[in-house]
mmCIF file of C-alpha atoms and ligand atoms in Angstrom:
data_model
loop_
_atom_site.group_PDB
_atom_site.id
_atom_site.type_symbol
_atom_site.label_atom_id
_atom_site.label_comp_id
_atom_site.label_asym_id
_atom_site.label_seq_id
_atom_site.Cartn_x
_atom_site.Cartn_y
_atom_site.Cartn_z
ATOM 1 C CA UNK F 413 0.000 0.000 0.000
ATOM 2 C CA UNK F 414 2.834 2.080 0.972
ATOM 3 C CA UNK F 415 4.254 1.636 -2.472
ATOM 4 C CA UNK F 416 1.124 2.267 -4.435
ATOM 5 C CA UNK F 417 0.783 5.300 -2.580
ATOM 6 C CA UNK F 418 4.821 6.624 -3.161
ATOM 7 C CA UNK F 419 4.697 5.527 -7.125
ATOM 8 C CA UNK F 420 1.038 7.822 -7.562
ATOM 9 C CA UNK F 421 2.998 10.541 -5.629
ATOM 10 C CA UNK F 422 5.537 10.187 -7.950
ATOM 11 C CA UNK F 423 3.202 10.654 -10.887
ATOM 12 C CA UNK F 424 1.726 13.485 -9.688
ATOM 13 C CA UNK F 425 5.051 15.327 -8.659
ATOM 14 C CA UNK F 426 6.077 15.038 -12.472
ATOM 15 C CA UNK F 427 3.016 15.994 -14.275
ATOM 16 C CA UNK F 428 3.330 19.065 -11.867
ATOM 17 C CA UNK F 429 6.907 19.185 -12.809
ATOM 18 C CA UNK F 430 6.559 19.083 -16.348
ATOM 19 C CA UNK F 431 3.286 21.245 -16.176
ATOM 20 C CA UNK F 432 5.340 23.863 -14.468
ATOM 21 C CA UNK F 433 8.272 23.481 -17.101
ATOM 22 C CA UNK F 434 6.362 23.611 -20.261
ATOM 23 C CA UNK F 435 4.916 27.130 -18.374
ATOM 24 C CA UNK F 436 7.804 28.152 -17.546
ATOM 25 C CA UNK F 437 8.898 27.571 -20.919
ATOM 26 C CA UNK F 438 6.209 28.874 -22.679
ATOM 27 C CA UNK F 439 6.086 31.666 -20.979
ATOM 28 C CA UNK F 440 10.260 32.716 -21.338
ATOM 29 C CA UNK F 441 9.634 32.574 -24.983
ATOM 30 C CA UNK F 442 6.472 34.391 -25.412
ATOM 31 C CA UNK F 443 8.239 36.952 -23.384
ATOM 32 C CA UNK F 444 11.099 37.670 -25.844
ATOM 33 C CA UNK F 445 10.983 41.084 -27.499
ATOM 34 C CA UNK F 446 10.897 39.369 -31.073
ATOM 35 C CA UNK F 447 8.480 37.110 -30.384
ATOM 36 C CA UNK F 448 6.522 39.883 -28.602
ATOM 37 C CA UNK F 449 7.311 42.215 -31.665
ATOM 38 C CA UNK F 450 6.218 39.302 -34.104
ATOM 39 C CA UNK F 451 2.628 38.351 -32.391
ATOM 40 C CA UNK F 452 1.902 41.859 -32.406
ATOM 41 C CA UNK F 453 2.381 42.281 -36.411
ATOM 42 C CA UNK F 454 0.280 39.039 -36.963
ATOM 43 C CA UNK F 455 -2.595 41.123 -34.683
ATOM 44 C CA UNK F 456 -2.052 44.331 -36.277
ATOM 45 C CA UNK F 457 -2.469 42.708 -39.777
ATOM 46 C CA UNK F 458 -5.577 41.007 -38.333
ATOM 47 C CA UNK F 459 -6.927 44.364 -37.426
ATOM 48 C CA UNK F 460 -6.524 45.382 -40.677
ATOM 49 C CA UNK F 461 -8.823 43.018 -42.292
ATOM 50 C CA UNK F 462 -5.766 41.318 -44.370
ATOM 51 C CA UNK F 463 -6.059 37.979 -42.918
ATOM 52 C CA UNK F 464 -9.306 36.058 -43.455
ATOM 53 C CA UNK F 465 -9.426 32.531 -42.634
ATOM 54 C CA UNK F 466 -5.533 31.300 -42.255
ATOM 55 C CA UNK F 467 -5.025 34.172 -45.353
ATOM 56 C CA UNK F 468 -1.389 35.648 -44.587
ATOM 57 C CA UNK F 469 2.019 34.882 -43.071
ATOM 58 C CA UNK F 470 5.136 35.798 -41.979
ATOM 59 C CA UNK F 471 8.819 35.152 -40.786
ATOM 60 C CA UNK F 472 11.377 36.843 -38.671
ATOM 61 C CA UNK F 473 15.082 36.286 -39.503
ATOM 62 C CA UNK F 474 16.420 35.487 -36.211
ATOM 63 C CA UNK F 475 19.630 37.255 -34.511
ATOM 64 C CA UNK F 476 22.179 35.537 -32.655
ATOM 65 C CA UNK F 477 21.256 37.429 -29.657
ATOM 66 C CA UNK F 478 17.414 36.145 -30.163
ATOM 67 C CA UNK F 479 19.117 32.610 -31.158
ATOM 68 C CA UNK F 480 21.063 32.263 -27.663
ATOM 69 C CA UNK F 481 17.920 33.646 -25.751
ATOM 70 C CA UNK F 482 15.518 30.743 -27.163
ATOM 71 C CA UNK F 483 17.482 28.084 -27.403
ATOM 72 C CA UNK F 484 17.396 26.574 -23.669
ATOM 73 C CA UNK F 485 13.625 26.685 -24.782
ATOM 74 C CA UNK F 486 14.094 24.359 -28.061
ATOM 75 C CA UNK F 487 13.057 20.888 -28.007
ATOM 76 C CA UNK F 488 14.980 17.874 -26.674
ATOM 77 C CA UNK F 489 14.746 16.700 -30.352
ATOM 78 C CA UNK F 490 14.154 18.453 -32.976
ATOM 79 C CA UNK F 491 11.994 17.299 -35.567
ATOM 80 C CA UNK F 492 12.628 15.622 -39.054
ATOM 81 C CA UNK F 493 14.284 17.667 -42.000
ATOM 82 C CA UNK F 494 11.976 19.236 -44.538
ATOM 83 C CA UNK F 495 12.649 19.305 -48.163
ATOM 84 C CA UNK F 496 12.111 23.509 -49.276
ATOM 85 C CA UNK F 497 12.360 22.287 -52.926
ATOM 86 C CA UNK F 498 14.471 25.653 -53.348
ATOM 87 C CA UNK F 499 17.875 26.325 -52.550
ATOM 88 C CA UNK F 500 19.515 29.394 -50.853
ATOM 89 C CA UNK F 501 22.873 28.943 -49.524
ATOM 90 C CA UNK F 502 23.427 32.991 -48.730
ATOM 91 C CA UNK F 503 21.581 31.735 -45.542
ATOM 92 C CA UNK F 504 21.695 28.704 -44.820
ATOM 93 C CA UNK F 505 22.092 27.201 -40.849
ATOM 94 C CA UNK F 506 19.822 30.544 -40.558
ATOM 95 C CA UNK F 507 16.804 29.955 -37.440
ATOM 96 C CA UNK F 508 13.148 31.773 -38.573
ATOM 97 C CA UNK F 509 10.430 32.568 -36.340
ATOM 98 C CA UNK F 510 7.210 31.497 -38.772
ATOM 99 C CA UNK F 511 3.686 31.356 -38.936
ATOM 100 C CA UNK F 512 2.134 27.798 -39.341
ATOM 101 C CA UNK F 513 0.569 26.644 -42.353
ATOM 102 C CA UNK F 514 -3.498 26.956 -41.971
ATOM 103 C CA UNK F 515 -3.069 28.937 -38.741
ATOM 104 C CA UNK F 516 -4.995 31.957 -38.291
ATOM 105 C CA UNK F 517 -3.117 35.415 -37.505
ATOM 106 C CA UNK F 518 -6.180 35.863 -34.933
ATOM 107 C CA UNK F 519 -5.070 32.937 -32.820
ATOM 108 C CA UNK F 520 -1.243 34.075 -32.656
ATOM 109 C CA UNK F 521 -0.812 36.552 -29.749
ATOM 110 C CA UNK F 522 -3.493 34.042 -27.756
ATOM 111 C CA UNK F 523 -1.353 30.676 -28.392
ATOM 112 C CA UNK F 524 1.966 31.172 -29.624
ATOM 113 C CA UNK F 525 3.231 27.858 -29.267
ATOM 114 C CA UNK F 526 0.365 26.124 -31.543
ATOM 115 C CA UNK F 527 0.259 29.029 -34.230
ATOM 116 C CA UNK F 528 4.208 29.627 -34.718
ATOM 117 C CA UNK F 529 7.259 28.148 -34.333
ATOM 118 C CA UNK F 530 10.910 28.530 -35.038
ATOM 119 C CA UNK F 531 12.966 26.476 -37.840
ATOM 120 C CA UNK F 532 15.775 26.001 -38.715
ATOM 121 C CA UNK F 533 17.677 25.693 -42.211
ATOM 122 C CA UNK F 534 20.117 23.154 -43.314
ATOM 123 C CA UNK F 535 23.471 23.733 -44.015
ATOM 124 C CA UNK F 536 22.645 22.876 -47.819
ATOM 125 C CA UNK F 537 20.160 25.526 -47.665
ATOM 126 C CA UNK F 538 17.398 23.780 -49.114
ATOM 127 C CA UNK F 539 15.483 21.929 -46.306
ATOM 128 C CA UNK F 540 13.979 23.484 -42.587
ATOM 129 C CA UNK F 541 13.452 21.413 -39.223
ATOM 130 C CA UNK F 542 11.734 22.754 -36.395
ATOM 131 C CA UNK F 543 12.760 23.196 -33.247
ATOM 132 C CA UNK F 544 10.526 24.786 -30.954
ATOM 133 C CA UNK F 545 6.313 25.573 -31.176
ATOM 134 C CA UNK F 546 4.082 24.634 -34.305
ATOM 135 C CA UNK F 547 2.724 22.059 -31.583
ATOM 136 C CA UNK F 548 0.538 19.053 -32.247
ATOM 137 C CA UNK F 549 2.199 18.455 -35.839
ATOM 138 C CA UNK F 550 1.610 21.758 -37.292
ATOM 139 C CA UNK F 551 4.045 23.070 -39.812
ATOM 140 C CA UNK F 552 5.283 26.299 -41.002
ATOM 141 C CA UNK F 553 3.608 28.012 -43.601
ATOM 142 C CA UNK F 554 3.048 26.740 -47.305
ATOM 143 C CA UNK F 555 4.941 29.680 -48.255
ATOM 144 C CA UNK F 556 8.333 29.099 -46.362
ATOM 145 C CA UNK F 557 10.152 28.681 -49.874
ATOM 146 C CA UNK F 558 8.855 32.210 -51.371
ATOM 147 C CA UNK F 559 9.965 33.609 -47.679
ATOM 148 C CA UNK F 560 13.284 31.588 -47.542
ATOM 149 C CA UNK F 561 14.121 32.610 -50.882
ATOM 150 C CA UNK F 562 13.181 36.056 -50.642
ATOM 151 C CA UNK F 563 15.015 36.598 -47.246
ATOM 152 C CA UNK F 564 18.089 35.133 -49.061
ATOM 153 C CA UNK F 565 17.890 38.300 -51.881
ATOM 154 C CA UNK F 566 16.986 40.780 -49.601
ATOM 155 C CA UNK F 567 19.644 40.010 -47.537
ATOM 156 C CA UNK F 568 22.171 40.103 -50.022
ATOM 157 C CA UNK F 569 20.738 43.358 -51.620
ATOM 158 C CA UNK F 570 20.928 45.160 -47.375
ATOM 159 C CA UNK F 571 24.252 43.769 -46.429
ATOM 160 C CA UNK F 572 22.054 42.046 -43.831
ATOM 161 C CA UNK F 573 19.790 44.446 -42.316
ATOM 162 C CA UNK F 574 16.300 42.323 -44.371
ATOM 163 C CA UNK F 575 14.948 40.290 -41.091
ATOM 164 C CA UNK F 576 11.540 40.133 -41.764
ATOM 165 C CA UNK F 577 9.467 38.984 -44.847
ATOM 166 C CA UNK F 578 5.801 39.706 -44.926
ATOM 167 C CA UNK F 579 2.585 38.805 -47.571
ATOM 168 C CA UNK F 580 -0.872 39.571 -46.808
ATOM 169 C CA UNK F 581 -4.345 39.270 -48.588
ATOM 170 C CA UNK F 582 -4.617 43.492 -48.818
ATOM 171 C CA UNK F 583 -8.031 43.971 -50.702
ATOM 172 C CA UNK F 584 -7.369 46.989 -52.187
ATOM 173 C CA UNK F 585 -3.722 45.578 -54.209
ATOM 174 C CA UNK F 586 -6.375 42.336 -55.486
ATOM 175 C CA UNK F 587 -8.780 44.999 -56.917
ATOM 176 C CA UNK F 588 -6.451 46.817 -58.420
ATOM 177 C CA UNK F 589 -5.110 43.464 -60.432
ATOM 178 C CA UNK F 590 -8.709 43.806 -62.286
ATOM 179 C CA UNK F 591 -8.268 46.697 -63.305
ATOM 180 C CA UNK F 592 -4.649 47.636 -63.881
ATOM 181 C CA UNK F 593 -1.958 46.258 -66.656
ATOM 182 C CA UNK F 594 -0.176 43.756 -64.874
ATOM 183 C CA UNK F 595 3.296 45.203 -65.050
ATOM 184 C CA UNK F 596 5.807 47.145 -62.213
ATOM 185 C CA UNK F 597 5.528 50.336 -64.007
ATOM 186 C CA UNK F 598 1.651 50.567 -64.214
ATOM 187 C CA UNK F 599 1.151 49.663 -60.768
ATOM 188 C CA UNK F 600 4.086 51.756 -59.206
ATOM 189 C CA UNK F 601 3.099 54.864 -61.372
ATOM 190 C CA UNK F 602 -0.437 54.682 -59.861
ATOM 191 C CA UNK F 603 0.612 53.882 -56.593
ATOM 192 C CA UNK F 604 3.293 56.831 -56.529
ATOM 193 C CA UNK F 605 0.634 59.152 -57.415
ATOM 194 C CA UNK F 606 -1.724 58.432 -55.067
ATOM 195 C CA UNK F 607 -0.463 60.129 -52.255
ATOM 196 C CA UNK F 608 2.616 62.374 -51.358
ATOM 197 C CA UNK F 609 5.125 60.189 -49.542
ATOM 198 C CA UNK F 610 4.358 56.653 -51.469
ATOM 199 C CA UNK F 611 7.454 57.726 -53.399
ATOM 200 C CA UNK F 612 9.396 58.335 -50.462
ATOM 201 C CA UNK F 613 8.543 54.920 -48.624
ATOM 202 C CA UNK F 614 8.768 52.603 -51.932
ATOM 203 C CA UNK F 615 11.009 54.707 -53.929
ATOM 204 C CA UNK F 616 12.296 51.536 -56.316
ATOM 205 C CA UNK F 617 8.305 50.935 -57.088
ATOM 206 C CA UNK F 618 6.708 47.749 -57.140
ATOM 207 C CA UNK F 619 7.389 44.535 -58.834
ATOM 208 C CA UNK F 620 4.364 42.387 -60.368
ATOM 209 C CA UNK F 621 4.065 39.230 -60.148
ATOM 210 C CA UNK F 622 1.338 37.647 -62.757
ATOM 211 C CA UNK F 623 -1.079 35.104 -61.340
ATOM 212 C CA UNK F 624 0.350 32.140 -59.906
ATOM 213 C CA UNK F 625 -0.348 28.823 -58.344
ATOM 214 C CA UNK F 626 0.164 29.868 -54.667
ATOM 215 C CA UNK F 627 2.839 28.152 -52.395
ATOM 216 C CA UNK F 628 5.445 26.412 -54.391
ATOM 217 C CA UNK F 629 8.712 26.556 -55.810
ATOM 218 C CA UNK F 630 7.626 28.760 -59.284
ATOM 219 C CA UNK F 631 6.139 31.252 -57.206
ATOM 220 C CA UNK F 632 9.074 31.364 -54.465
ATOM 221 C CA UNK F 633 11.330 32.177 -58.056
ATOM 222 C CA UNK F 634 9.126 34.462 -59.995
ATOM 223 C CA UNK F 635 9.103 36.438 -55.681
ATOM 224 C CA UNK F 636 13.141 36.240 -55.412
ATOM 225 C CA UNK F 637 13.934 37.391 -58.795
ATOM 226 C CA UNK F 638 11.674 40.626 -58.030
ATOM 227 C CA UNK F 639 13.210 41.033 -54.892
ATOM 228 C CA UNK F 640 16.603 41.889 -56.293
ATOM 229 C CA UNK F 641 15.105 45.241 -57.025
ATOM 230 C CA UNK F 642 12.055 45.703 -54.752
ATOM 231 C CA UNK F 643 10.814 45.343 -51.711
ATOM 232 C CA UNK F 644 7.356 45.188 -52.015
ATOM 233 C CA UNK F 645 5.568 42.635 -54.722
ATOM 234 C CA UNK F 646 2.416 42.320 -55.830
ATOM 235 C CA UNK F 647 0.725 38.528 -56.471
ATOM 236 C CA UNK F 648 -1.757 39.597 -58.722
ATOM 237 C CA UNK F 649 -5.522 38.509 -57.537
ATOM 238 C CA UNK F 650 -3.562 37.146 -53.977
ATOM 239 C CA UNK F 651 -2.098 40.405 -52.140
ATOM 240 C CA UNK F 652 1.201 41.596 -51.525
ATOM 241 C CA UNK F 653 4.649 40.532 -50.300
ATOM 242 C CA UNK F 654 6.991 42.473 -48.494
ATOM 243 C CA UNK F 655 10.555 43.244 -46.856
ATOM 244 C CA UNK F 656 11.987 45.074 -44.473
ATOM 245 C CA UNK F 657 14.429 44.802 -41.280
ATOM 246 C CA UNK F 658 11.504 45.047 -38.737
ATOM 247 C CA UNK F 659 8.554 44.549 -37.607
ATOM 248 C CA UNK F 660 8.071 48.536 -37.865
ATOM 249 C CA UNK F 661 9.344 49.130 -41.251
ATOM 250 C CA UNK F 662 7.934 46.137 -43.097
ATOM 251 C CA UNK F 663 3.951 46.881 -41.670
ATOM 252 C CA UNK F 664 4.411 50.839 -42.251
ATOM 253 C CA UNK F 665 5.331 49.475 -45.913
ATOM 254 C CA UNK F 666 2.693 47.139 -46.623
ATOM 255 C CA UNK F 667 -0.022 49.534 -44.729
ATOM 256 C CA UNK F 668 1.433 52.795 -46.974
ATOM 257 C CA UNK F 669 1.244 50.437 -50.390
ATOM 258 C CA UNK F 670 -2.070 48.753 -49.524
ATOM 259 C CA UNK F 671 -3.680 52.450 -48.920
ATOM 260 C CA UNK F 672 -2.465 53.805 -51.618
ATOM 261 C CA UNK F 673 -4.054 51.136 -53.659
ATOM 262 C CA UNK F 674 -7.471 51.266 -52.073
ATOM 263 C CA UNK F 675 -7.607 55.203 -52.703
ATOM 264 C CA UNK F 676 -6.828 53.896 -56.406
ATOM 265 C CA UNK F 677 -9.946 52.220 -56.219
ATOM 266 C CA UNK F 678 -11.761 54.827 -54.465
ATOM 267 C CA UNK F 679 -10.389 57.661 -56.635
ATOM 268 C CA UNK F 680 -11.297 56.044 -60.135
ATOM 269 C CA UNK F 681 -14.962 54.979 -58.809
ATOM 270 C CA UNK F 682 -15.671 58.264 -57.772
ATOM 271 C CA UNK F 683 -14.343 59.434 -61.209
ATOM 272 C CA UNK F 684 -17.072 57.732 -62.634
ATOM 273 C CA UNK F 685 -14.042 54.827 -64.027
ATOM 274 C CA UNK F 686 -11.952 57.316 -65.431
ATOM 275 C CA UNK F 687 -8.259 57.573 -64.701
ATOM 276 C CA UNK F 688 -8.257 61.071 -66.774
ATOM 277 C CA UNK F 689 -7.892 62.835 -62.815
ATOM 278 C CA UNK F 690 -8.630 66.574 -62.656
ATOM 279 C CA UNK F 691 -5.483 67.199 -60.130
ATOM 280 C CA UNK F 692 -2.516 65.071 -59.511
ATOM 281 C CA UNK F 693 0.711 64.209 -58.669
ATOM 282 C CA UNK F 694 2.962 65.159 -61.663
ATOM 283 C CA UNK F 695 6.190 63.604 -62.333
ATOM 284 C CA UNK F 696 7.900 66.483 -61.718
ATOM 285 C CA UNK F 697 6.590 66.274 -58.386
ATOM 286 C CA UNK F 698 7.499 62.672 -57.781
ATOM 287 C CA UNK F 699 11.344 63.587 -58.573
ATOM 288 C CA UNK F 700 11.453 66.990 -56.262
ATOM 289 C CA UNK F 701 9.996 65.015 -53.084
ATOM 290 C CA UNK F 702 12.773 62.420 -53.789
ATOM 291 C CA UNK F 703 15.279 64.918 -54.375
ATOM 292 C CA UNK F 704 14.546 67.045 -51.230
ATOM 293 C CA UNK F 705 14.742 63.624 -49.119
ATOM 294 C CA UNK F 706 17.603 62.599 -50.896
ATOM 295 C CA UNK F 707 16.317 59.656 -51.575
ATOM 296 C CA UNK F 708 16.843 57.792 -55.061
ATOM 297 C CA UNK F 709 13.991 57.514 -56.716
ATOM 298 C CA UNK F 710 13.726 54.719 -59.682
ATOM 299 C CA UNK F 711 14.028 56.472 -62.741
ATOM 300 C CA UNK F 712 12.640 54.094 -65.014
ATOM 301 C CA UNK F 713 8.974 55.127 -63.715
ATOM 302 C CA UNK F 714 9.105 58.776 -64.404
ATOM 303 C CA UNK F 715 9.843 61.127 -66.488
HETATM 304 P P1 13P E 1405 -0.493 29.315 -45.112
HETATM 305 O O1 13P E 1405 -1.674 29.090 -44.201
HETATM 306 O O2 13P E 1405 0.157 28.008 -45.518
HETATM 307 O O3 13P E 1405 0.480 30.297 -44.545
HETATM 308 O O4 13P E 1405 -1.064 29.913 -46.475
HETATM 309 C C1 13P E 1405 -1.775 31.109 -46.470
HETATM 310 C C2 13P E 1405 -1.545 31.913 -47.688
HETATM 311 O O5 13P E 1405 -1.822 33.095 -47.683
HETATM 312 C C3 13P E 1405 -0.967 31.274 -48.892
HETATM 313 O O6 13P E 1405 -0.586 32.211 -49.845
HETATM 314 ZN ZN1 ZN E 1406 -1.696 34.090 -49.580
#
């Protein structure tokens, strides 16, 4: 009886013990400022109506201050390699915060550990394991390539600074893919003009990407090539991927490019369909703001 009663004590002791870890855990790496910083993008975007359903996703380039924080927190094992079916060897052995495939950007900042997790890349630079969250066999999301690959060329193009890769569903960027020629300079021209300091957030433009089968390797390319030159890209009829080296930057970019679009939308309704505007932005315009912020502007787009 005596034993029976020291073995359930046992039991008990370690589920407390291991409930009290995984808290512990849980809670040390919900806690770190880029984690923090990430859940509260995923919410913002939310708030923004960008993310129906599990529409969305994003990944954080981690540091190797970020990468020493977490990694008492990783699992004991980590779990099996993961073909990317692209290769990037700028950075591979690289660790990235992600959002999980199907997950909702709602659910993040409530349940971190079931909604996000962080992988890490092979030393080939073409497959991902994770290592700590995406619990109960979730995986990161069906987009990793297009983000992996995209990280690699903005990172290459900043000498580094690129951390953070975004895409969201922004309505106004899919209406404007009815109605607009499907090309950088039609939709950077437009965008430019639609409000003062487009130019001076997204001075290189906007690169278009036509319609494509989302989530795969063609789409990853089509994404990367873009990226040499821009930071923001449009999927035509999808929404828009971005770039930047924070949280900060890359929302303020994707908010100032998706409202520019919708007053696109607004602006040629309430012309009756018309793009033939009675005031705008001229050219001349676009190049003084630029020059006065000495900023480059790219010159194939005006003039
Ligand atoms: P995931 O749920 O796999 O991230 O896919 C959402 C999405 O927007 C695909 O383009
Ligand atoms: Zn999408």
């Amino acid at each position: 009886m005596a034993n029976v009663d020291f073995d359930s004590f046992k039991e008990v002791a370690k589920d407390v013990l291991d409930g009290a870890t995984a808290g512990v855990k849980g809670f040390a790496i919900e806690r770190m400022p880029f984690v923090k910083g990430f859940c509260r993008m995923c919410d913002d975007g939310w708030l923004q109506g960008w993310h129906e359903r599990n529409g969305g996703n994003l990944t954080y380039r981690m540091t190797d201050e970020d990468i020493n924080a977490a990694r008492p927190f990783f699992d004991a094992e980590p779990r099996e390699w993961v073909s990317m079916g692209v290769t990037g060897e700028s950075l591979a052995g690289s660790y990235f915060l992600s959002t999980g495939s199907g997950k909702y950007m709602r659910n993040v900042a409530d349940d971190p550990a079931h909604n996000i997790g962080i992988v890490e890349v092979n030393e080939a630079g073409d497959a991902y394991r994770i290592v700590w969250g995406l619990l109960d066999a979730a995986k990161p999301t069906s987009e990793f390539p297009s983000h992996y690959m995209n990280h690699c060329v903005a990172a290459e193009r900043t000498n580094g600074a690129n951390r953070v890769i975004y895409h969201a569903h922004t309505p106004g960027i899919i209406e404007m893919s009815f109605i607009v020629p499907l090309t950088d300079h039609d939709f950077t021209r437009r965008l430019w003009q639609m409000m003062t300091e487009c130019v001076v957030v997204f001075p290189a433009g906007v690169g278009v990407v036509p319609w494509m089968v989302p989530g795969g390797a063609a789409i990853a390319e089509a994404s990367s090539e873009l990226m040499k030159t821009y930071d923001t890209i449009v999927w035509a009829h999808h929404g828009l991927f971005a770039a930047g080296p924070d949280f900060d930057t890359t929302f303020g970019l994707m908010h100032t490019v998706e409202k520019a679009a919708s007053l696109y939308v607004a602006a040629r309704v309430a012309n009756g369909g018309s793009e033939d505007w009675l005031n705008k932005i001229e050219d001349k315009g676009l190049i003084d703001t630029c020059h006065d912020f000495n900023i480059a502007i790219n010159e194939s787009f005006v003039g």
